């Protein structure tokens, strides 16, 4: 344990296919290491059992590298933060078990973290963080949510997806078009070359702050099937236009709901977070929306949009300040509401 009043927190993230570790000195990132599992590319998606085995291989060297970057040793640590959920159960078990055992061995607090709360707080890993209260649109592979953030640990989900998330819609579209995994960046790249008015996709009728993307994916499937019947080279000929039109509709839906929430709750600051917040079209149009609505826009740096341990460490640090320590009997949860991880 270090002698200064500012704690060193080791953070571990293993919810899906990134094995990540970070060292925080208070709210500041001192080391941040991510090992992405490229082995899943051959299967066109994440294989849970493979992910778990790869986390077991990567976790020790990743933690060692993060400590080296921070210039500290295990004995300098004051707490260990870890993703408790949501995520793939087997993958979570690796990181959670490692963190719990290490914290117990060092006799320091365990800080269990909700992955989606951490994505929201990635907006504080910048020099110009948002002011409370603000609304954050969190868009990741498995989640799409509008979150009202009153304080670091006071968040309320205003609305979420009733079926597929935006990230799933991107990845499934890429798979239908036979694009490499991960699909989201491939759609983003292709869309830059296409006409976003070439094809029409539906805007699902759901609640004012809720999302639905399964119908959008189905409409793309029928478009591709009908197109291939007429021309076997349909996808190859029009893939850029398809990508641009499909991406436009997803961004339309996301920002329409965000604008509705901003108008209802009258906050001055808006933010986006999660892996899909790295999408160039979403970032561009989100910025324009904030200009049009006279709101202050906040987007995490690219390094903190996708899954990473720095965001886990930041939330862990805020819990450490309040002594919201994890239960030694805690177990990972693949699903669960924000409130499940309040302490």
XYZ file of C-alpha atoms in Angstrom:
343
model
C 0.000 0.000 0.000
C 1.396 3.409 -0.960
C 1.991 6.151 1.608
C 0.390 9.031 -0.313
C -3.236 10.060 0.185
C -4.030 9.478 -3.494
C -4.828 5.781 -4.000
C -3.420 3.531 -6.688
C -6.162 1.356 -8.166
C -5.500 -1.630 -10.425
C -8.429 -2.225 -12.774
C -9.260 -5.389 -14.693
C -11.737 -5.796 -17.558
C -12.642 -9.175 -19.096
C -16.327 -8.939 -19.996
C -16.028 -10.018 -23.633
C -13.033 -10.430 -25.964
C -10.602 -7.832 -24.624
C -8.311 -8.639 -21.718
C -7.477 -5.253 -20.239
C -5.727 -3.840 -17.190
C -5.112 -0.267 -16.093
C -3.524 1.524 -13.166
C -5.184 4.663 -11.854
C -3.554 7.177 -9.519
C -6.691 8.789 -8.231
C -8.704 9.797 -11.332
C -5.636 9.768 -13.602
C -4.589 6.933 -15.916
C -1.014 5.818 -15.261
C -1.009 2.632 -17.327
C -3.560 1.203 -19.759
C -3.083 -2.104 -21.607
C -5.544 -3.945 -23.864
C -5.011 -7.362 -25.424
C -7.600 -7.923 -28.162
C -8.437 -11.511 -29.068
C -7.990 -11.615 -32.844
C -8.608 -15.374 -32.809
C -12.368 -14.746 -33.016
C -12.066 -13.199 -36.499
C -11.915 -16.669 -38.048
C -15.387 -17.433 -36.656
C -17.084 -14.143 -37.516
C -17.978 -13.463 -33.879
C -16.958 -14.030 -30.273
C -16.825 -17.670 -29.141
C -17.455 -17.562 -25.351
C -15.420 -20.645 -24.428
C -12.465 -19.478 -26.520
C -12.698 -16.008 -24.969
C -12.485 -17.472 -21.458
C -9.419 -19.546 -22.272
C -7.665 -16.594 -23.897
C -8.393 -14.378 -20.884
C -6.653 -16.976 -18.723
C -3.584 -16.791 -20.967
C -3.471 -12.997 -21.231
C -4.477 -11.678 -17.811
C -1.141 -12.032 -15.966
C 1.080 -10.460 -18.672
C -1.473 -7.669 -19.236
C -1.544 -6.797 -15.515
C 2.266 -6.923 -15.347
C 2.536 -4.556 -18.317
C 0.066 -2.078 -16.787
C 2.069 -2.021 -13.552
C 5.288 -1.455 -15.509
C 3.733 1.444 -17.411
C 2.645 3.001 -14.116
C 6.059 2.449 -12.547
C 4.679 0.733 -9.444
C 4.520 -2.744 -7.913
C 1.666 -4.774 -6.461
C 2.659 -3.593 -2.978
C 1.854 0.015 -3.957
C -1.790 -0.787 -4.725
C -4.645 0.432 -2.527
C -7.525 -1.352 -4.252
C -8.481 -3.538 -7.192
C -11.432 -2.701 -9.427
C -12.952 -5.335 -11.675
C -15.894 -5.720 -14.026
C -18.573 -7.748 -12.260
C -20.979 -7.577 -15.197
C -22.684 -7.503 -17.552
C -20.847 -9.672 -20.067
C -20.028 -13.276 -20.955
C -20.163 -15.298 -17.748
C -17.052 -17.395 -18.417
C -15.033 -14.351 -19.434
C -16.188 -12.391 -16.374
C -15.255 -15.293 -14.110
C -11.619 -15.115 -15.181
C -11.165 -11.423 -14.379
C -13.370 -11.413 -11.295
C -11.709 -14.475 -9.742
C -8.235 -13.109 -10.480
C -9.080 -9.710 -8.973
C -10.711 -11.171 -5.873
C -7.794 -13.513 -5.194
C -5.221 -10.753 -5.725
C -7.088 -8.280 -3.507
C -7.398 -10.885 -0.765
C -3.710 -11.760 -1.021
C -2.692 -8.100 -0.782
C -5.324 -7.374 1.909
C -6.757 -4.416 -0.001
C -10.362 -3.607 -1.009
C -12.115 -5.201 -3.967
C -14.168 -2.733 -6.040
C -16.828 -4.394 -8.202
C -17.880 -2.356 -11.220
C -20.848 -2.290 -13.596
C -19.465 -2.292 -17.131
C -22.068 0.115 -18.570
C -21.715 2.589 -15.713
C -18.004 2.582 -16.463
C -18.631 3.339 -20.152
C -20.604 6.429 -19.085
C -17.757 7.626 -16.853
C -15.231 7.214 -19.671
C -16.327 10.762 -20.464
C -14.340 11.876 -17.404
C -11.051 10.560 -18.809
C -10.569 13.880 -20.606
C -9.516 17.423 -19.745
C -13.066 18.718 -20.344
C -15.502 16.342 -18.590
C -19.270 16.934 -18.548
C -21.017 18.797 -15.743
C -23.811 17.143 -13.758
C -26.532 16.459 -14.595
C -26.042 15.206 -18.134
C -27.549 12.593 -20.436
C -25.365 9.912 -21.931
C -26.280 7.751 -24.915
C -24.427 4.493 -24.288
C -24.063 2.369 -27.403
C -22.047 -0.828 -27.256
C -22.182 -4.313 -28.740
C -24.920 -5.557 -26.431
C -26.459 -2.403 -24.963
C -28.184 0.768 -26.146
C -29.357 3.035 -23.342
C -30.170 6.629 -22.478
C -28.784 7.387 -19.025
C -29.462 10.427 -16.858
C -26.283 11.014 -14.838
C -26.807 13.081 -11.691
C -23.463 12.213 -10.097
C -20.609 9.727 -10.499
C -22.616 6.987 -8.821
C -26.141 8.293 -9.310
C -27.420 7.185 -12.713
C -30.897 6.395 -14.016
C -31.665 4.496 -17.215
C -34.319 6.511 -19.054
C -34.786 4.033 -21.871
C -33.085 1.117 -23.572
C -33.437 -1.361 -26.383
C -36.310 -3.817 -26.375
C -34.408 -6.264 -28.603
C -31.112 -5.895 -30.476
C -28.623 -3.171 -29.578
C -27.114 -0.798 -32.137
C -23.776 -2.599 -32.012
C -25.487 -5.925 -32.723
C -27.310 -4.330 -35.649
C -23.996 -3.233 -37.143
C -22.284 -6.573 -36.577
C -25.181 -8.633 -37.925
C -25.401 -6.436 -41.002
C -21.724 -6.928 -41.678
C -22.142 -10.693 -41.360
C -25.061 -10.672 -43.805
C -22.857 -8.766 -46.256
C -19.945 -11.168 -45.670
C -17.697 -8.456 -44.248
C -14.845 -9.280 -41.826
C -15.359 -9.285 -38.056
C -15.712 -6.970 -36.178
C -18.405 -5.614 -38.446
C -19.061 -2.129 -37.059
C -15.798 -0.566 -38.260
C -16.264 -2.248 -41.656
C -19.704 -0.663 -42.107
C -18.290 2.702 -41.023
C -15.441 2.456 -43.554
C -17.701 1.429 -46.444
C -20.314 4.072 -45.645
C -17.813 6.847 -46.336
C -17.814 5.776 -49.985
C -21.573 5.324 -50.381
C -24.820 7.236 -50.942
C -26.822 7.213 -47.714
C -30.083 7.913 -49.600
C -29.748 4.967 -51.989
C -31.827 2.562 -49.880
C -34.631 3.035 -47.369
C -34.788 1.296 -43.984
C -37.633 1.457 -41.432
C -37.821 3.526 -38.270
C -39.386 1.182 -35.669
C -42.448 2.375 -33.754
C -41.512 2.034 -30.061
C -41.709 4.209 -26.950
C -40.274 7.748 -27.034
C -37.035 6.806 -25.223
C -36.799 3.152 -26.238
C -34.924 1.523 -29.110
C -35.523 -1.410 -31.451
C -33.117 -2.649 -34.102
C -34.264 -6.203 -34.866
C -36.695 -5.046 -37.581
C -33.956 -2.982 -39.176
C -31.752 -6.059 -39.418
C -34.633 -8.084 -40.900
C -35.332 -5.422 -43.520
C -31.682 -5.570 -44.571
C -31.891 -9.360 -44.868
C -34.876 -9.095 -47.243
C -33.210 -6.329 -49.241
C -30.145 -8.487 -49.792
C -32.173 -11.603 -50.654
C -34.330 -9.755 -53.178
C -31.307 -8.016 -54.671
C -29.341 -11.236 -55.101
C -32.302 -12.880 -56.848
C -32.145 -10.182 -59.506
C -28.360 -9.876 -59.611
C -25.957 -12.320 -57.902
C -23.420 -9.465 -57.650
C -25.906 -7.144 -55.917
C -24.005 -6.909 -52.622
C -20.647 -6.379 -54.307
C -22.043 -3.649 -56.567
C -23.973 -1.729 -53.914
C -22.276 -2.571 -50.606
C -21.070 1.003 -50.004
C -24.545 2.436 -50.635
C -26.141 -0.255 -48.471
C -23.691 0.416 -45.647
C -24.210 4.188 -45.852
C -28.020 3.931 -45.907
C -28.140 1.373 -43.098
C -25.715 3.344 -40.930
C -27.680 6.537 -41.519
C -30.882 4.929 -40.256
C -29.182 3.622 -37.103
C -27.701 7.040 -36.353
C -31.085 8.673 -37.114
C -32.762 6.468 -34.519
C -30.077 6.986 -31.879
C -29.980 10.759 -32.161
C -33.744 11.210 -32.421
C -34.148 9.470 -29.057
C -31.268 11.419 -27.530
C -32.803 14.702 -28.708
C -36.138 13.711 -27.150
C -34.473 12.936 -23.818
C -32.492 16.187 -23.906
C -35.655 18.193 -24.559
C -37.568 16.419 -21.785
C -34.921 16.701 -19.061
C -33.438 20.074 -20.054
C -29.797 19.231 -19.338
C -26.992 21.445 -20.637
C -24.524 18.637 -21.409
C -24.897 15.561 -23.627
C -22.494 12.643 -24.004
C -22.076 9.407 -25.907
C -20.107 6.344 -24.823
C -19.493 2.690 -25.661
C -17.906 0.961 -28.614
C -20.322 2.386 -31.195
C -19.402 5.919 -30.064
C -16.232 5.377 -32.121
C -18.401 5.422 -35.288
C -17.379 8.456 -37.326
C -20.883 9.304 -38.560
C -22.369 9.115 -35.075
C -19.601 11.336 -33.705
C -20.055 13.897 -36.501
C -23.825 14.097 -36.281
C -23.839 14.021 -32.481
C -21.603 17.088 -32.528
C -23.983 18.822 -34.950
C -27.012 17.894 -32.847
C -25.425 19.517 -29.803
C -24.721 22.673 -31.803
C -28.314 22.787 -33.048
C -29.724 22.223 -29.540
C -27.170 24.525 -27.893
C -25.819 21.738 -25.697
C -22.221 20.968 -24.754
C -21.038 17.768 -26.441
C -18.805 15.143 -24.808
C -17.233 12.111 -26.497
C -14.552 9.900 -24.909
C -11.201 9.596 -26.705
C -11.106 6.619 -29.092
C -8.946 4.634 -26.638
C -11.748 4.750 -24.070
C -14.746 4.095 -26.366
C -14.276 0.357 -26.791
C -13.869 -1.965 -23.806
C -10.918 -0.895 -21.657
C -9.812 -1.065 -18.040
C -9.205 2.667 -17.533
C -12.945 3.311 -17.382
C -13.277 0.425 -14.887
C -10.510 1.994 -12.801
C -12.097 5.441 -12.874
C -15.389 4.103 -11.530
C -13.426 2.000 -9.041
C -11.663 5.131 -7.804
C -14.994 6.913 -7.255
C -16.254 3.900 -5.287
C -13.003 3.830 -3.302
C -13.560 7.444 -2.264
C -16.940 6.490 -0.758
C -15.620 3.174 0.583
C -18.168 1.292 -1.488
C -16.132 -1.881 -1.357
C -17.164 -5.131 -2.986
C -18.433 -8.133 -1.080
C -15.889 -10.969 -0.791
C -18.757 -13.364 -1.532
C -19.603 -11.527 -4.760
C -19.944 -13.389 -8.049
C -20.056 -12.089 -11.621
C -23.424 -11.434 -13.236
C -23.857 -11.697 -17.017
C -26.948 -9.473 -16.831
C -28.444 -7.034 -14.363
C -29.556 -3.427 -13.801
C -27.310 -0.548 -12.802
C -28.698 -0.644 -9.270
C -27.345 -4.155 -8.713
C -23.817 -2.753 -8.438
C -24.430 0.332 -6.304
C -22.150 -1.009 -3.563
